[in-house]
CSV table of C-alpha atoms in Angstrom, one decimal:
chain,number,residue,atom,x,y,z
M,1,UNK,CA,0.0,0.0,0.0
M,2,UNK,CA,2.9,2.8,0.6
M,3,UNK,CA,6.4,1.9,-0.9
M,4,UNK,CA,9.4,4.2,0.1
M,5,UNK,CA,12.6,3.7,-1.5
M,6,UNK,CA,15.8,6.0,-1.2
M,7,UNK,CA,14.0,8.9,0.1
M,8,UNK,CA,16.1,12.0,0.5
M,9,UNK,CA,14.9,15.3,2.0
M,10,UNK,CA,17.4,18.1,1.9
M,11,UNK,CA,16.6,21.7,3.3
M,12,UNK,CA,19.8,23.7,2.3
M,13,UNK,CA,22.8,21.7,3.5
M,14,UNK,CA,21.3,20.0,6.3
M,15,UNK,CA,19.8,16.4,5.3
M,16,UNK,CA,16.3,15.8,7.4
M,17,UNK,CA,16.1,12.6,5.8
M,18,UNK,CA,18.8,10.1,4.7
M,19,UNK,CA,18.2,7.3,2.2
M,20,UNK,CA,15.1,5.4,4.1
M,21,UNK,CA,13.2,2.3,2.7
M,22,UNK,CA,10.3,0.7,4.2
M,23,UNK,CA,6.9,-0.8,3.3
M,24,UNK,CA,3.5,-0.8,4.7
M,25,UNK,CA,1.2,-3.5,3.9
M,26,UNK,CA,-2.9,-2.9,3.3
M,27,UNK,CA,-4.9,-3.3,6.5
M,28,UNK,CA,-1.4,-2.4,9.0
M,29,UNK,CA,-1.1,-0.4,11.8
M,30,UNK,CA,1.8,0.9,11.8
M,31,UNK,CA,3.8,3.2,14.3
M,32,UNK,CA,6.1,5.6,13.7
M,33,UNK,CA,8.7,6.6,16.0
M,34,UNK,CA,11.8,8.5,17.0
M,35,UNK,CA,13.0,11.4,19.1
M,36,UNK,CA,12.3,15.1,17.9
M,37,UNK,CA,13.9,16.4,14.8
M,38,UNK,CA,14.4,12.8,13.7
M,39,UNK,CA,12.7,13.0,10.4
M,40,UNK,CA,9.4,11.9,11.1
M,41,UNK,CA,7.1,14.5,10.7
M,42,UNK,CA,9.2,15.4,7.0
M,43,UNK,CA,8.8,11.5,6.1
M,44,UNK,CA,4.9,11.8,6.8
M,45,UNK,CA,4.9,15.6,4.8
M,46,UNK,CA,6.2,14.0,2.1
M,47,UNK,CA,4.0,10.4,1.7
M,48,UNK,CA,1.3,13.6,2.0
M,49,UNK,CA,1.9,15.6,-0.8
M,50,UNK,CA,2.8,18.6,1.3
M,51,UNK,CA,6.6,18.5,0.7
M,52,UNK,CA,8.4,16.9,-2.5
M,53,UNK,CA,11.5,14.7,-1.7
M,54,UNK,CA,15.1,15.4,-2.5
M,55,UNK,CA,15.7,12.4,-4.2
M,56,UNK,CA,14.4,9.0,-3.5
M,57,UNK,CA,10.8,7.8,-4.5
M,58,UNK,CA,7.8,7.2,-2.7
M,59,UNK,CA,4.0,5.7,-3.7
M,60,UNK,CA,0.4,5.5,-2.1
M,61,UNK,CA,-1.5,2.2,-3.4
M,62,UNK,CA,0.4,2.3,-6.8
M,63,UNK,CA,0.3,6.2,-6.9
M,64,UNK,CA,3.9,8.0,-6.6
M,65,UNK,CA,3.6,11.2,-4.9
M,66,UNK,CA,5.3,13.3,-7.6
M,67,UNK,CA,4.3,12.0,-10.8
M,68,UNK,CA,0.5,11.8,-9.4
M,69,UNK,CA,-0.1,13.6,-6.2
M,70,UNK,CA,-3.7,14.2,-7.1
M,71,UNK,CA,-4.0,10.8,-7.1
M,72,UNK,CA,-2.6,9.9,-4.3
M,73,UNK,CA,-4.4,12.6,-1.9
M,74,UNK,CA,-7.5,10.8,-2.8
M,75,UNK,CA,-6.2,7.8,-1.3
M,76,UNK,CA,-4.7,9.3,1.6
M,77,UNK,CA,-6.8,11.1,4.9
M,78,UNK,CA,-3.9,13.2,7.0
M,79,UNK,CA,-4.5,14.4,10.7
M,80,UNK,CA,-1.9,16.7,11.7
M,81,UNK,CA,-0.9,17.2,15.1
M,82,UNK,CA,-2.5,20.4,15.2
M,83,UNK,CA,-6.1,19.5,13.3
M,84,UNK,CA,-6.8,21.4,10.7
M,85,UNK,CA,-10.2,22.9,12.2
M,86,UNK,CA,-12.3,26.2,11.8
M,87,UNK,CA,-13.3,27.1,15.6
M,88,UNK,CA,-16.4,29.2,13.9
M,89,UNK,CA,-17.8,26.7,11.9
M,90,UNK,CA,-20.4,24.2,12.9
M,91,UNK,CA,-18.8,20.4,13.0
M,92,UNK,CA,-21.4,19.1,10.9
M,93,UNK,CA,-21.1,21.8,7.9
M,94,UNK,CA,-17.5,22.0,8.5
M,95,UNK,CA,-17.9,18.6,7.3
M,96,UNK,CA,-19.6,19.5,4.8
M,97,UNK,CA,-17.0,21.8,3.5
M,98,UNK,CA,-14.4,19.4,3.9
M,99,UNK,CA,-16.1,16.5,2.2
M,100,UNK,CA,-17.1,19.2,-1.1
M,101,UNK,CA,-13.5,20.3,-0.8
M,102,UNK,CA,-12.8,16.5,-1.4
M,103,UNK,CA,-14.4,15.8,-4.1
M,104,UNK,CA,-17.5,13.9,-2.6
M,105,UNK,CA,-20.4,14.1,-4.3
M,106,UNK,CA,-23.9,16.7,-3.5
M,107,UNK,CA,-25.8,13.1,-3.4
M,108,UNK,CA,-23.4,11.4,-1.2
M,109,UNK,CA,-21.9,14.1,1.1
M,110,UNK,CA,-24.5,13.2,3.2
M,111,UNK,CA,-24.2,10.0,3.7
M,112,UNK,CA,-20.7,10.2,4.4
M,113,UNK,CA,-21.2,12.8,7.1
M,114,UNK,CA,-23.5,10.5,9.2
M,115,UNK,CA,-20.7,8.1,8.1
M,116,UNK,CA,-17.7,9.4,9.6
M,117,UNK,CA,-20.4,11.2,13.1
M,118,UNK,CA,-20.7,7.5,13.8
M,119,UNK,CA,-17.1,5.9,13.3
M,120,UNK,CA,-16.4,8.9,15.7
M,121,UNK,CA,-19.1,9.6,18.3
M,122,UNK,CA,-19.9,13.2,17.1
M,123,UNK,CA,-23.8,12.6,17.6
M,124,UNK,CA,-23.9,14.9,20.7
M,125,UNK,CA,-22.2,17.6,19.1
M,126,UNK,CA,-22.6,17.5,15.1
M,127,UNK,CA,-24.9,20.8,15.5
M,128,UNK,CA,-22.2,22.7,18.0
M,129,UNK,CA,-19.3,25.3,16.8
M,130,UNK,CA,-16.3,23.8,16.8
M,131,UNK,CA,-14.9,26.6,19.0
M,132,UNK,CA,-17.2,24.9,21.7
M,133,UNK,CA,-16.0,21.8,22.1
M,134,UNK,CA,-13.1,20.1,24.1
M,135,UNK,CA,-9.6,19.1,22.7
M,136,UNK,CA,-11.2,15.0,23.0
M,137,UNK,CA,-14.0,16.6,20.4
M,138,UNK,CA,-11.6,18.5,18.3
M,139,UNK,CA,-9.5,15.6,17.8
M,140,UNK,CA,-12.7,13.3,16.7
M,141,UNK,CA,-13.8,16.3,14.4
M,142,UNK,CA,-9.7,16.1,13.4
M,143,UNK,CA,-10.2,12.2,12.6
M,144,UNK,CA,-13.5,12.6,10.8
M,145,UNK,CA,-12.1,15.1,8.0
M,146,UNK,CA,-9.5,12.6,7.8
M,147,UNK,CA,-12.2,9.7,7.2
M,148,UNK,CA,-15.1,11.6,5.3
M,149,UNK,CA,-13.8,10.8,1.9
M,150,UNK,CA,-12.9,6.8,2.7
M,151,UNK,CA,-9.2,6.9,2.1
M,152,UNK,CA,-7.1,3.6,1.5
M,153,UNK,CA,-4.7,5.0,4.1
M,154,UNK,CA,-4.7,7.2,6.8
M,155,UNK,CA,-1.7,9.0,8.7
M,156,UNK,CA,-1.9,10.3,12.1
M,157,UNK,CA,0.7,12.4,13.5
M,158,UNK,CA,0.2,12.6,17.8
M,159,UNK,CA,-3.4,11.7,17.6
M,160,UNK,CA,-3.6,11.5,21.5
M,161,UNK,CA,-1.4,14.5,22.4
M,162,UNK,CA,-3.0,16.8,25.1
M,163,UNK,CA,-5.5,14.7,25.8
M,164,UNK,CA,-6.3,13.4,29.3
M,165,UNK,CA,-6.2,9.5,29.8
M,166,UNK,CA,-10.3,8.7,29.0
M,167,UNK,CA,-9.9,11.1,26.2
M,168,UNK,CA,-6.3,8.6,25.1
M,169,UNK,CA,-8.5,5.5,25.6
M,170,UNK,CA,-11.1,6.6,23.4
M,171,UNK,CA,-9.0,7.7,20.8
M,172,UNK,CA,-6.8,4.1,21.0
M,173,UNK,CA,-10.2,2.1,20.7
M,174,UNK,CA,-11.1,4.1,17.6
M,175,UNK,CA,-8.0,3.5,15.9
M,176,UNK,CA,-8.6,0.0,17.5
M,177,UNK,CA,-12.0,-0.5,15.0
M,178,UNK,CA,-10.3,1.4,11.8
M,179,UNK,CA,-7.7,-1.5,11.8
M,180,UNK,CA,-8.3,-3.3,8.7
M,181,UNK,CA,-10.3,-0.9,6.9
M,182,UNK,CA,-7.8,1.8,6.5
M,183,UNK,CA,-3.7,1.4,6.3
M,184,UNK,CA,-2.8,3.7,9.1
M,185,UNK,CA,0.6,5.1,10.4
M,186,UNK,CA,0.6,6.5,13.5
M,187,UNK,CA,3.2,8.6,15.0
M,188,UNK,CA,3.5,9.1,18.3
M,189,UNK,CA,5.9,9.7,22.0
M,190,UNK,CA,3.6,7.5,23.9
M,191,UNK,CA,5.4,4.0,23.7
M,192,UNK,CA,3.2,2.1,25.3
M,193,UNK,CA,0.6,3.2,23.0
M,194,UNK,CA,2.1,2.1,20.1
M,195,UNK,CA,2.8,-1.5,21.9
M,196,UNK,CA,-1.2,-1.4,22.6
M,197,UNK,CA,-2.2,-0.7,18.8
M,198,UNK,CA,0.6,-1.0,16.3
M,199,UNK,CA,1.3,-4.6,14.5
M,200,UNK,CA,4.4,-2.9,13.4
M,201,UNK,CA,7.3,-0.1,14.4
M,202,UNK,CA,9.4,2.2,12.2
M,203,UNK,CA,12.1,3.9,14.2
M,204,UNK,CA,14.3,6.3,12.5
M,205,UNK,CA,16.6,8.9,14.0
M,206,UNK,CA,19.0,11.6,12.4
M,207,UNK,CA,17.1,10.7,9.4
M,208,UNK,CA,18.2,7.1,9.3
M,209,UNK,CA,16.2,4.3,9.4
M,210,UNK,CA,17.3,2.4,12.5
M,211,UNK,CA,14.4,-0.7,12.5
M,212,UNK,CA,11.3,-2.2,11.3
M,213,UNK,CA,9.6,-4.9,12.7
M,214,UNK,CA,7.4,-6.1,15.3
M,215,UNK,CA,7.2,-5.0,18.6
M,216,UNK,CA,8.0,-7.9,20.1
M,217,UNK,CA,10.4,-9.1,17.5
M,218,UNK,CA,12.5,-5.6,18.0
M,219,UNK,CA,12.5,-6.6,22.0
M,220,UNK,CA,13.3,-10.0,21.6
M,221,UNK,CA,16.3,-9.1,18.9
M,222,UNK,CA,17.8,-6.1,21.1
M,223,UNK,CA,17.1,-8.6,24.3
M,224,UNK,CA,20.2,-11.0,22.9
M,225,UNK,CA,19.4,-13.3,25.8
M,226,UNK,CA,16.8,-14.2,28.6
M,227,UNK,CA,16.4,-12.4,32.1
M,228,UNK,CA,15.1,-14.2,35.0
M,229,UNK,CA,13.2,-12.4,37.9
M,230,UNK,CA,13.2,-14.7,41.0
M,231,UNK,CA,11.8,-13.9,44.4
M,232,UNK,CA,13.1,-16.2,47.3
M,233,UNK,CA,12.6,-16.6,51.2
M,234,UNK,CA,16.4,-17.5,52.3
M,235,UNK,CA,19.5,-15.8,53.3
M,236,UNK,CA,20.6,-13.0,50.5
M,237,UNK,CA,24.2,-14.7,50.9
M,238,UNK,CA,23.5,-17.9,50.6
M,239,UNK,CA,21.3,-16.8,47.6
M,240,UNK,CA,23.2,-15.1,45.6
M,241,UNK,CA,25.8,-17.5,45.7
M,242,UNK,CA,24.0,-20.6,44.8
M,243,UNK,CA,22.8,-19.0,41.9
M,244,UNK,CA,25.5,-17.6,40.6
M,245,UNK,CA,26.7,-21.4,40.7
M,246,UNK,CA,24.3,-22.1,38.1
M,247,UNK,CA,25.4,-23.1,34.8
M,248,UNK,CA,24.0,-20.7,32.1
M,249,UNK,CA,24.0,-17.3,34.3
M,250,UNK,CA,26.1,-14.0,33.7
M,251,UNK,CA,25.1,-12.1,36.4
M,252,UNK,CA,22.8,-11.5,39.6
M,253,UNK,CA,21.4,-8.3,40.9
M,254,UNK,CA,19.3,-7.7,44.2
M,255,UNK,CA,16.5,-5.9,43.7
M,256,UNK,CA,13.9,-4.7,46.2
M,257,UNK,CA,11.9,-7.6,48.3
M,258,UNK,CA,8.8,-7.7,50.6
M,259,UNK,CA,7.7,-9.7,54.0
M,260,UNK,CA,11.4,-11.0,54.1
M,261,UNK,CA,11.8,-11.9,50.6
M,262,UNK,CA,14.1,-10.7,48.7
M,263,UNK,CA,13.7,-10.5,44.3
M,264,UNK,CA,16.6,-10.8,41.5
M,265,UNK,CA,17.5,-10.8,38.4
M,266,UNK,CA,19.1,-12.8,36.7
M,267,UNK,CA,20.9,-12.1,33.3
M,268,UNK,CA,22.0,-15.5,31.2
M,269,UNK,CA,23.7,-15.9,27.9
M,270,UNK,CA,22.7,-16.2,24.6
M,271,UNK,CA,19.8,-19.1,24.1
M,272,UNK,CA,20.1,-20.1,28.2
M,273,UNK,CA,17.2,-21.7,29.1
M,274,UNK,CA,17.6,-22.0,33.0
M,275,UNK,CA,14.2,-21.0,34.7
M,276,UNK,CA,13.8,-24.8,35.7
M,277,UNK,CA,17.7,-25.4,37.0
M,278,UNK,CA,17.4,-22.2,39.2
M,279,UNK,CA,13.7,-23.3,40.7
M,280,UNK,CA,15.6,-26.8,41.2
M,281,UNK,CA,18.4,-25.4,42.8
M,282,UNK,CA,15.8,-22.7,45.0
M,283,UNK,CA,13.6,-26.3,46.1
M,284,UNK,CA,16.6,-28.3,46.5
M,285,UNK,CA,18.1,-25.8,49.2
M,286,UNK,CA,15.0,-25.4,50.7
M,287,UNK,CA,14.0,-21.7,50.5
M,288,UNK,CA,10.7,-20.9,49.3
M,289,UNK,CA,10.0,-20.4,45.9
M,290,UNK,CA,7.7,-17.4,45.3
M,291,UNK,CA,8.0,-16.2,41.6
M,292,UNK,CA,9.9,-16.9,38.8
M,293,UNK,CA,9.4,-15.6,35.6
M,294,UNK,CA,11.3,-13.8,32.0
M,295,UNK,CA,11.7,-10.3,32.0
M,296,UNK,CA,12.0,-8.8,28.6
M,297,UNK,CA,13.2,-6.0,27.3
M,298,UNK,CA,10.8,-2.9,27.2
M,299,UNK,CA,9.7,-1.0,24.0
M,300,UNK,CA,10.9,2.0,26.2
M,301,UNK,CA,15.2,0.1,26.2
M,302,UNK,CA,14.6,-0.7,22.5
M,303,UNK,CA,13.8,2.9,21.5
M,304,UNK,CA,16.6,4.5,23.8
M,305,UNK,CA,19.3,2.2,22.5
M,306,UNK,CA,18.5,2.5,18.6
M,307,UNK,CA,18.0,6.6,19.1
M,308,UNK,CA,20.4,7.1,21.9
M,309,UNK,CA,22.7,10.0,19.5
M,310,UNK,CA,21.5,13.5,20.0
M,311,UNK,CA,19.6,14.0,16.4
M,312,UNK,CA,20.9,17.4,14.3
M,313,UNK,CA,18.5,17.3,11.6
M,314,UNK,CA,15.8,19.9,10.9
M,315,UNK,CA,12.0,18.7,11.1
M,316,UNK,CA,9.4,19.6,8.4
M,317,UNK,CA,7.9,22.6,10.8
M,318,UNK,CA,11.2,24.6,10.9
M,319,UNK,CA,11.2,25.0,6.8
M,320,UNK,CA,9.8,28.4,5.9
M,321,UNK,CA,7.9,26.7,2.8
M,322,UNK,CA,5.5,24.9,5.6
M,323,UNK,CA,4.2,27.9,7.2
M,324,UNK,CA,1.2,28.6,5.0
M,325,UNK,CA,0.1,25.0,4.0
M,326,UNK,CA,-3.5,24.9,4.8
M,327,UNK,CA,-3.9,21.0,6.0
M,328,UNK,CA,-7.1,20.5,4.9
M,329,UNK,CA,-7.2,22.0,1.4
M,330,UNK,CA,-3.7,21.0,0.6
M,331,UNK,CA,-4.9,17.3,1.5
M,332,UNK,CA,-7.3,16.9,-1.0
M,333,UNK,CA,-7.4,19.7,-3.9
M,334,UNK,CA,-5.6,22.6,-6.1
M,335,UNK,CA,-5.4,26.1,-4.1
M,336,UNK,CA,-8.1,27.4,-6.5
M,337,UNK,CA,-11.1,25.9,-4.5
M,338,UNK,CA,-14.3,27.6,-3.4
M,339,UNK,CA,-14.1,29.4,0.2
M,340,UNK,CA,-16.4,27.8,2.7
M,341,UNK,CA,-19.7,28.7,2.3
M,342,UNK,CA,-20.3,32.2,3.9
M,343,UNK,CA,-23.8,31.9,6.1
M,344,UNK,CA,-24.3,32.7,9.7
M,345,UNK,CA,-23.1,29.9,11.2
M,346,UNK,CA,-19.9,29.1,8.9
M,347,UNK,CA,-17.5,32.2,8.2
M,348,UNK,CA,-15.5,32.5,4.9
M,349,UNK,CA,-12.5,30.7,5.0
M,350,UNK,CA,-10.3,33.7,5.2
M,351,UNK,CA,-11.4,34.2,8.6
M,352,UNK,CA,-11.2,30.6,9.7
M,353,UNK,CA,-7.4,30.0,7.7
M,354,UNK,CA,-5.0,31.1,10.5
M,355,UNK,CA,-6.9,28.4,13.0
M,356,UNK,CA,-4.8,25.3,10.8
């Protein structure tokens, strides 16, 4: 669904991004990571439309984004950090606008209004100004211009930032049910949240691809071996020393205990299996057994070790050229579109443009 191969982005003579390649399947979720002024937000500008590469190509379902970049903002629905809203327009004829200003029908705007209300739980607020509603709202109104016009693939940059945790939740289960449906790449500095909903991590930083795989692939690979916690009732001494005597283990380090237990971890070599000769060893000396179990590497230890050099690259936002892109006209059509239309409850679009 999106090929990128080679892709360049050069703002004078500092390189943003350096030669990545990746691919995202139809139906993926996949997130998008790395530490500011890494290249993301560029990356995601350019699979857009907003920003033409360097050098290097990249494609939407078949489409590449210089040769046909009509084509491929058809196929695409982009949610910026900062949604692309108009605070004094109504969120149902804001949609409206957005869905005309996509090319949607008179006969089927409509239906794809009470389409995209649903898929986002705008019900209780489709007749209220935009300038109303909570960030939680704005960000479902953000999602639903996004949606309106069905796009093959969607691309998400911080959908959940600023929000409070029921307002996250809410946000993660919707992503949750557009799995499948849509191709979706989701950027984001919540790691855990990308562990919740992605099926697969890009993480690039200085411009570089660094990895691509699953989460759980990318924690097992940087892992290299297994960790064992253990939590024992015997002497700390005695403990340590016994299993240090274990064939198979590296290393042993105390960590906190409770109700005179004390916990450890154990770090082992490469492909040492040796949960059941420690619990044997723990029974056969005749301290109590309370927990054994592997401790993996977090997402968290992944990203900091694959991003740990300071980046020096310049982000999308800091070129000049950026500064007057209006999201949600830029997304879908020429500049020389109608203004919204100018009634009492949805102002002209020159008085709504410096809210994107």
């Amino acid at each position: 669904m999106i090929k990128v191969e080679r892709l360049t982005k050069r703002y004078g003579p500092t390189l943003a991004v350096k030669d990545i390649t990746f691919e995202v399947e139809k139906g993926e979720i996949v997130g998008f990571l790395g530490p500011n002024g890494a290249g993301k937000t560029t990356t995601m500008r350019i699979l857009t439309g907003f920003l033409p590469p360097t050098s290097g190509t990249a494609s939407v379902a078949g489409y590449d984004v210089l040769e046909e970049p009509l084509e491929v903002k058809k196929r695409i629905g982009y949610l910026p950090e900062t949604p692309p809203l108009y605070p004094e327009m109504a969120v149902e004829g804001y949609l409206d606008f957005v869905g005309r200003l996509k090319g949607i029908t008179s006969a089927d705007v409509s239906g794809r209004i009470e389409n995209v209300v649903d898929k986002c739980s705008l019900g209780d607020v489709r007749g209220k100004l935009i300038a109303q509603l909570s960030k939680g709202y704005r960000q479902r109104v953000g999602l639903a211009q996004a949606l309106i016009h069905d796009p093959d693939v969607l691309i998400l940059d911080e959908p959940t930032a600023g929000l409070d945790p029921k307002q996250i939740s809410e946000v993660r289960q919707l992503i949750h049910q557009l799995s499948g449906e849509h191709t979706i790449i989701l950027s984001t500095h919540i790691l855990p949240e990308v562990q919740t909903i992605a099926s697969r991590i890009i993480i690039i930083s200085d411009g570089k691809l660094e990895a691509s795989d699953t989460p759980e692939n990318l924690m097992a690979r940087m892992q290299g071996h297994e960790s064992v916690l253990v939590e024992i009732d015997g002497p700390p001494e005695d403990v340590e020393e016994r299993l240090m005597a274990v064939e198979g283990v590296n290393g042993v380090s105390r960590k906190n205990g409770h109700g005179g237990r004390t916990s450890w971890e154990i770090d082992t070599g490469e492909d040492a299996a040796i949960r059941s000769e420690v619990a044997r060893t723990v029974v056969e000396s005749g301290w109590g057994l309370y927990e054994i179990r592997s401790v993996g590497m977090s997402l968290e230890d992944v990203f900091l070790q694959l991003t740990e050099s300071e980046p020096d690259v310049v982000e999308a936002d800091a070129a000049p050229t950026e500064e007057t892109v209006e999201p949600a006209i830029a997304e879908a059509t020429p500049a020389d579109e109608p203004p919204p239309p100018d009634n009492n409850e949805e102002p002209s679009k020159q008085e709504g443009a410096g809210t994107s």
